[in-house]
Coordinates of C-alpha atoms and ligand atoms in Angstrom, one line a residue:
M1 CA -9.3 10.2 26.2
H2 CA -11.3 7.0 26.1
I3 CA -10.3 3.6 24.6
L4 CA -12.9 1.0 23.9
I5 CA -11.6 -2.5 24.4
H6 CA -13.2 -5.9 23.6
R7 CA -11.8 -9.3 24.1
A8 CA -13.7 -12.5 23.2
D9 CA -12.1 -14.2 26.2
G10 CA -13.3 -11.5 28.6
D11 CA -9.9 -11.2 30.1
T12 CA -9.7 -7.4 30.0
D13 CA -8.4 -6.6 33.5
P14 CA -4.7 -7.0 32.7
W15 CA -5.1 -4.9 29.5
V16 CA -6.8 -2.2 31.6
A17 CA -4.0 -2.3 34.1
D18 CA -1.3 -2.0 31.4
F19 CA -3.0 1.0 29.8
A20 CA -3.3 2.6 33.2
E21 CA 0.4 2.4 33.5
L22 CA 1.6 3.0 29.9
L23 CA -1.1 5.6 28.8
P24 CA -2.3 7.1 32.1
E25 CA -4.1 9.9 30.3
A26 CA -6.6 7.3 28.8
E27 CA -9.6 5.7 30.4
V28 CA -10.3 2.2 29.1
V29 CA -14.0 1.3 28.5
V30 CA -14.6 -2.4 28.4
W31 CA -17.3 -3.3 25.8
R32 CA -19.5 -6.3 26.2
E33 CA -21.9 -7.7 23.6
G34 CA -25.4 -6.3 24.0
E35 CA -24.2 -3.1 25.8
K36 CA -24.0 0.4 24.5
A37 CA -20.6 2.0 25.2
R38 CA -20.0 5.7 25.8
P39 CA -18.4 7.5 22.9
C40 CA -14.7 6.6 22.6
D41 CA -11.6 8.0 20.8
Y42 CA -10.0 4.7 20.0
A43 CA -10.9 1.0 19.9
L44 CA -8.8 -2.1 20.5
V45 CA -10.3 -5.4 19.3
W46 CA -9.4 -8.9 18.3
S47 CA -11.7 -11.0 16.2
P48 CA -14.7 -9.0 17.4
P49 CA -18.4 -9.8 16.9
Q50 CA -20.4 -7.9 14.3
A51 CA -22.4 -6.1 16.9
I52 CA -19.3 -4.0 17.9
L53 CA -19.3 -2.2 14.5
R54 CA -21.9 0.3 15.6
E55 CA -19.5 1.5 18.3
L56 CA -16.7 2.1 15.9
S57 CA -17.9 4.7 13.5
E58 CA -16.8 7.7 15.7
V59 CA -13.4 6.4 16.8
K60 CA -10.2 8.0 15.4
A61 CA -8.6 4.5 14.8
I62 CA -9.3 0.9 15.4
F63 CA -6.3 -1.1 16.8
N64 CA -6.2 -4.8 16.0
A65 CA -4.6 -6.9 18.8
G66 CA -2.8 -9.1 16.4
A67 CA -0.8 -8.9 13.1
G68 CA -3.4 -10.5 10.8
V69 CA -6.5 -8.4 10.1
D70 CA -8.6 -10.9 8.3
A71 CA -11.0 -11.3 11.3
I72 CA -11.9 -7.6 11.2
L73 CA -11.7 -6.9 7.4
K74 CA -14.2 -9.7 6.9
F75 CA -16.9 -7.2 7.8
G76 CA -16.2 -5.4 4.5
D77 CA -18.3 -2.4 3.9
A78 CA -19.9 -2.7 7.3
L79 CA -16.6 -1.6 8.8
P80 CA -16.6 2.3 8.7
A81 CA -14.5 3.2 5.7
H82 CA -13.2 6.5 7.1
V83 CA -11.7 4.9 10.3
P84 CA -8.1 3.7 10.0
V85 CA -7.3 0.2 11.1
V86 CA -3.9 -0.3 12.6
R87 CA -2.4 -3.8 13.2
L88 CA 0.4 -4.9 15.5
D89 CA 3.8 -4.5 14.0
D90 CA 5.9 -7.3 15.5
A91 CA 5.2 -6.3 19.2
G92 CA 7.0 -9.4 20.5
M93 CA 5.7 -11.8 17.8
G94 CA 8.8 -11.6 15.6
V95 CA 11.1 -13.5 18.0
Q96 CA 8.4 -16.1 18.6
M97 CA 8.0 -16.7 14.9
A98 CA 11.8 -16.9 14.6
E99 CA 11.9 -19.6 17.3
Y100 CA 9.0 -21.6 15.9
V101 CA 10.1 -21.6 12.2
T102 CA 13.8 -22.1 13.0
H103 CA 12.9 -25.1 15.2
A104 CA 10.7 -26.6 12.4
V105 CA 13.3 -26.1 9.7
L106 CA 16.1 -27.6 11.8
R107 CA 13.9 -30.5 12.8
Y108 CA 13.4 -31.5 9.2
F109 CA 17.0 -30.7 8.1
R110 CA 18.4 -32.8 11.0
R111 CA 15.8 -35.5 10.4
F112 CA 14.5 -35.3 14.0
D113 CA 11.0 -36.1 12.7
E114 CA 12.3 -39.4 11.4
Y115 CA 14.4 -40.1 14.5
E116 CA 11.3 -39.5 16.6
A117 CA 9.4 -42.1 14.6
Q118 CA 12.4 -44.5 14.8
A119 CA 12.7 -44.1 18.5
R120 CA 9.0 -44.8 18.9
A121 CA 9.6 -48.0 16.9
G122 CA 12.7 -48.9 19.0
Q123 CA 15.1 -48.4 16.1
W124 CA 18.8 -47.3 16.5
R125 CA 19.7 -46.3 12.9
P126 CA 21.7 -43.3 11.7
L127 CA 20.2 -41.8 8.5
P128 CA 22.2 -40.0 5.7
T129 CA 22.5 -36.3 6.4
H130 CA 20.7 -33.7 4.2
R131 CA 22.9 -31.2 2.4
K132 CA 22.4 -27.5 3.1
E133 CA 22.5 -26.7 -0.6
D134 CA 19.5 -29.0 -1.1
F135 CA 17.5 -27.4 1.7
S136 CA 16.5 -24.0 0.4
V137 CA 14.0 -22.3 2.7
G138 CA 11.4 -20.0 1.0
V139 CA 9.3 -17.5 3.0
L140 CA 6.0 -16.6 1.4
G141 CA 5.4 -13.1 2.8
A142 CA 8.7 -11.4 3.5
G143 CA 7.1 -8.7 5.6
V144 CA 7.6 -7.8 9.3
L145 CA 7.4 -11.3 10.6
G146 CA 8.8 -13.1 7.5
G147 CA 11.8 -10.8 7.5
R148 CA 12.5 -11.6 11.1
V149 CA 12.4 -15.3 10.3
L150 CA 14.7 -14.9 7.4
E151 CA 17.2 -13.0 9.6
A152 CA 17.0 -15.8 12.2
L153 CA 17.7 -18.5 9.6
A154 CA 20.6 -16.7 8.0
P155 CA 23.4 -18.0 10.4
F156 CA 22.6 -21.6 9.5
G157 CA 23.6 -21.3 5.9
F158 CA 20.5 -22.5 4.1
P159 CA 19.8 -20.9 0.7
L160 CA 17.1 -18.4 1.6
R161 CA 14.3 -17.1 -0.6
G162 CA 11.6 -14.6 0.0
W163 CA 8.4 -13.7 -1.9
S164 CA 6.4 -10.5 -1.4
R165 CA 3.9 -8.3 -3.4
T166 CA 6.4 -5.5 -3.9
R167 CA 10.1 -6.2 -4.8
K168 CA 12.5 -6.4 -1.8
Q169 CA 16.2 -6.4 -1.4
L170 CA 17.2 -8.4 1.6
A171 CA 20.9 -9.3 2.3
G172 CA 21.6 -13.0 1.7
V173 CA 18.0 -13.7 0.4
E174 CA 17.0 -14.3 -3.2
C175 CA 13.9 -12.1 -3.5
F176 CA 10.9 -12.7 -5.7
S177 CA 7.8 -10.7 -6.1
G178 CA 4.3 -10.6 -7.5
A179 CA 2.2 -13.3 -9.2
D180 CA 4.8 -13.4 -12.0
G181 CA 7.6 -14.3 -9.5
L182 CA 5.7 -17.0 -7.7
D183 CA 6.5 -20.0 -10.0
A184 CA 10.2 -19.4 -10.0
F185 CA 10.1 -18.9 -6.2
L186 CA 8.3 -22.2 -5.6
R187 CA 10.4 -24.2 -8.1
G188 CA 13.6 -23.5 -6.2
T189 CA 12.1 -24.0 -2.7
R190 CA 12.5 -27.1 -0.5
V191 CA 11.0 -25.8 2.7
L192 CA 8.1 -23.5 2.2
V193 CA 7.2 -21.2 5.1
C194 CA 3.8 -19.5 4.7
M195 CA 3.7 -16.1 6.5
L196 CA 1.3 -14.3 4.3
P197 CA -1.7 -12.3 5.3
L198 CA -5.1 -13.9 4.4
T199 CA -6.5 -11.8 1.6
P200 CA -8.6 -12.5 -1.5
D201 CA -5.3 -12.9 -3.4
T202 CA -3.8 -15.4 -1.0
H203 CA -6.9 -17.4 0.0
N204 CA -6.4 -21.1 -1.1
L205 CA -3.0 -20.0 -2.7
L206 CA -1.3 -23.3 -1.7
D207 CA -3.3 -25.8 -3.8
R208 CA -2.2 -28.9 -5.5
A209 CA -0.5 -27.2 -8.5
K210 CA 1.5 -24.7 -6.3
L211 CA 2.6 -27.3 -3.8
S212 CA 3.6 -29.7 -6.6
S213 CA 5.9 -27.0 -8.0
L214 CA 8.2 -27.2 -5.0
L215 CA 11.4 -29.2 -5.1
P216 CA 11.0 -33.0 -4.5
S217 CA 10.4 -34.1 -0.9
A218 CA 9.4 -30.6 0.1
Y219 CA 8.2 -29.5 3.5
L220 CA 5.5 -27.0 4.4
I221 CA 5.4 -24.8 7.5
N222 CA 2.2 -22.8 7.8
V223 CA 2.2 -20.2 10.5
A224 CA -0.1 -17.7 8.7
R225 CA -3.8 -18.8 8.2
G226 CA -5.3 -22.2 7.5
A227 CA -7.3 -20.9 4.5
H228 CA -4.0 -20.4 2.6
V229 CA -3.8 -24.1 2.1
A230 CA -6.1 -26.4 0.2
E231 CA -6.1 -29.1 2.9
P232 CA -7.3 -32.1 0.9
D233 CA -4.5 -31.3 -1.7
L234 CA -1.9 -31.2 1.0
L235 CA -3.0 -34.5 2.4
T236 CA -2.9 -36.2 -1.0
L237 CA 0.6 -34.9 -1.7
I238 CA 1.8 -36.0 1.7
K239 CA 0.3 -39.5 1.3
S240 CA 2.0 -39.8 -2.1
G241 CA 5.4 -38.7 -0.7
R242 CA 5.5 -35.6 -3.0
I243 CA 5.5 -33.5 0.2
A244 CA 7.7 -35.1 2.9
G245 CA 6.1 -33.4 5.9
A246 CA 4.1 -30.4 7.1
T247 CA 4.1 -28.4 10.3
L248 CA 0.8 -26.6 10.7
D249 CA 0.1 -24.0 13.4
V250 CA -3.0 -22.7 11.7
L251 CA -6.0 -24.6 10.3
R252 CA -9.1 -23.8 8.3
N253 CA -11.3 -24.7 11.2
E254 CA -9.8 -24.1 14.7
P255 CA -9.8 -26.0 16.9
L256 CA -9.2 -28.8 14.3
P257 CA -12.2 -31.1 14.5
M258 CA -11.3 -34.5 16.0
Q259 CA -12.4 -36.4 12.9
H260 CA -10.1 -34.4 10.6
P261 CA -7.6 -36.7 8.8
F262 CA -4.6 -34.5 9.7
W263 CA -4.7 -35.9 13.3
Q264 CA -4.0 -39.4 11.9
E265 CA -1.2 -38.4 9.5
P266 CA 2.2 -38.9 11.2
R267 CA 4.0 -36.6 8.7
I268 CA 1.9 -33.7 9.8
T269 CA 2.8 -31.9 13.0
L270 CA 0.1 -29.8 14.5
T271 CA 0.2 -26.9 17.0
P272 CA -2.9 -24.9 18.2
H273 CA -2.2 -21.5 16.7
I274 CA 0.6 -20.6 19.1
S275 CA 3.5 -19.8 16.8
A276 CA 3.4 -16.1 17.8
L277 CA 1.0 -15.1 20.6
T278 CA 0.1 -11.5 21.2
V279 CA 2.4 -10.2 24.0
R280 CA 0.0 -8.0 26.0
R281 CA 2.6 -5.6 27.5
D282 CA 4.5 -5.1 24.2
S283 CA 1.2 -4.6 22.4
V284 CA -0.1 -2.0 24.9
A285 CA 3.3 -0.2 24.8
Q286 CA 3.1 -0.1 21.0
I287 CA -0.5 1.0 20.8
A288 CA 0.1 3.7 23.5
E289 CA 3.0 5.1 21.4
K290 CA 0.9 5.0 18.2
I291 CA -2.0 6.8 20.0
R292 CA 0.5 9.5 21.1
R293 CA 1.8 9.8 17.5
L294 CA -1.8 10.0 16.1
E295 CA -2.7 12.7 18.6
A296 CA 0.4 14.6 17.5
G297 CA -0.6 14.2 13.8
L298 CA 2.3 11.9 13.0
P299 CA 2.2 8.8 10.9
V300 CA 2.2 5.3 12.4
A301 CA 3.4 1.9 11.2
G302 CA 1.0 -0.9 10.6
L303 CA -1.7 1.1 8.9
V304 CA -3.9 -1.4 7.0
N305 CA -4.6 -0.9 3.4
R306 CA -8.2 -2.0 2.9
Q307 CA -7.9 -2.4 -0.8
Q308 CA -4.9 -4.8 -0.5
G309 CA -6.5 -6.6 2.5
Y310 CA -3.5 -6.3 4.9
Ligands
NAP401 P1 3.2 -7.9 6.9 O1 4.3 -7.2 7.5 O2 2.1 -7.2 6.3 O3 3.8 -8.9 5.8 C1 3.0 -9.5 4.9 C2 3.9 -9.9 3.7 O4 3.1 -10.6 2.7 C3 4.5 -8.7 3.0 O5 5.8 -9.0 2.6 C4 3.6 -8.6 1.7 O6 4.3 -8.0 0.6 C5 3.3 -10.1 1.5 N1 2.1 -10.2 0.7 C6 0.8 -9.8 1.0 N2 0.0 -10.1 0.0 C7 0.8 -10.7 -1.0 C8 0.5 -11.1 -2.3 N3 -0.7 -11.1 -2.8 N4 1.5 -11.6 -3.0 C9 2.8 -11.6 -2.6 N5 3.1 -11.2 -1.3 C10 2.1 -10.7 -0.6 O7 2.5 -8.9 8.0 P2 3.2 -9.7 9.2 O8 3.2 -8.8 10.4 O9 4.5 -10.2 8.8 O10 2.2 -10.9 9.5 C11 1.9 -11.8 8.4 C12 0.8 -12.8 8.8 O11 1.2 -13.7 9.8 C13 -0.4 -12.1 9.4 O12 -1.2 -11.5 8.5 C14 -1.1 -13.3 10.1 O13 -2.0 -13.9 9.3 C15 0.1 -14.2 10.4 N6 0.3 -14.4 11.9 C16 0.1 -15.6 12.4 C17 0.3 -15.8 13.8 C18 0.2 -17.1 14.4 O14 0.3 -17.2 15.6 N7 0.0 -18.2 13.7 C19 0.8 -14.7 14.6 C20 1.0 -13.5 13.9 C21 0.8 -13.3 12.6 P3 4.8 -6.5 0.7 O15 5.9 -6.5 1.6 O16 5.1 -6.2 -0.7 O17 3.6 -5.7 1.2
GLV402 C1 -2.3 -14.1 15.1 O1 -2.7 -15.0 14.5 C2 -2.1 -12.7 14.6 O2 -2.4 -12.5 13.4 O3 -1.6 -11.9 15.3

């Protein structure tokens, strides 16, 4: 069995070594742009160049080395329609998302963002505490990673809300679904956590109207994709005080250009797309297991629905 692998960073050796250990029956073929690879049974890619597509029409499945598939589905019809695309299903990212989002929610709830600003100004001044009942946390995209984040937040006692495409029942979480449920979800949410896949339905979803539906002095935590948020609208709402702060791990243009106004806005906290990094070992173990299942004719989790876009 042959597995074609491409990584934009060129750092393929550790992946090859992990496959050698975890799927010894496979030989990994490293593909580099401009080369023609030998025919392969499976492919593993992350944000690949268009030129790789001609190598993919004969594989049995394309594995995406991340949870979000926007960077591969963007090829549209050029991506062979008959080849299944399989994304990572947690694979060590859930716990990282839980850490990141819990940290950001607690930072706002305990007003650490304001204490950091006070400390920089040399001010020793206790602030009134927020009340848990006024600090509802709503997760847009209550899927694999969103569900893990809701679980992690549960012990703190915030009112929890989740929004998904299909209706969910999650213990201790008020669940909303579909376009019809979005308004009610937003109107009761103080801290909005975006964990949606980027699809035609969710692109630019968080515009001025939607962000203005949140409870007063709301917060935004975006760990999904930058294109979910209309950036100028967010900035306007932050400057007016309608949105009290935002933590953004993902931006429309990454790296964020130095002249972007977000760098200058103290109520925006930026991180460089690190909320949940691909964990190589867990990913290879998951892909190896999925290849074994596919070879045995068994179903696998994380199969992408091209029509839905995730
Ligand atoms: P997932 O399991 O597919 O969950 C996606 C959730 O979004 C599901 O609950 C889905 O609803 C919901 N959804 C999708 N389209 C919707 C729509 N139009 N309306 C309402 N709900 C909708 O995906 P995941 O593994 O949790 O990953 C989520 C995203 O996180 C990825 O796509 C990626 O963009 C992002 N991510 C970012 C990082 C980072 O480092 N910043 C790392 C990993 C992932 P259903 O449950 O009804 O299908
Ligand atoms: C990272 O952004 C991912 O989608 O896995």
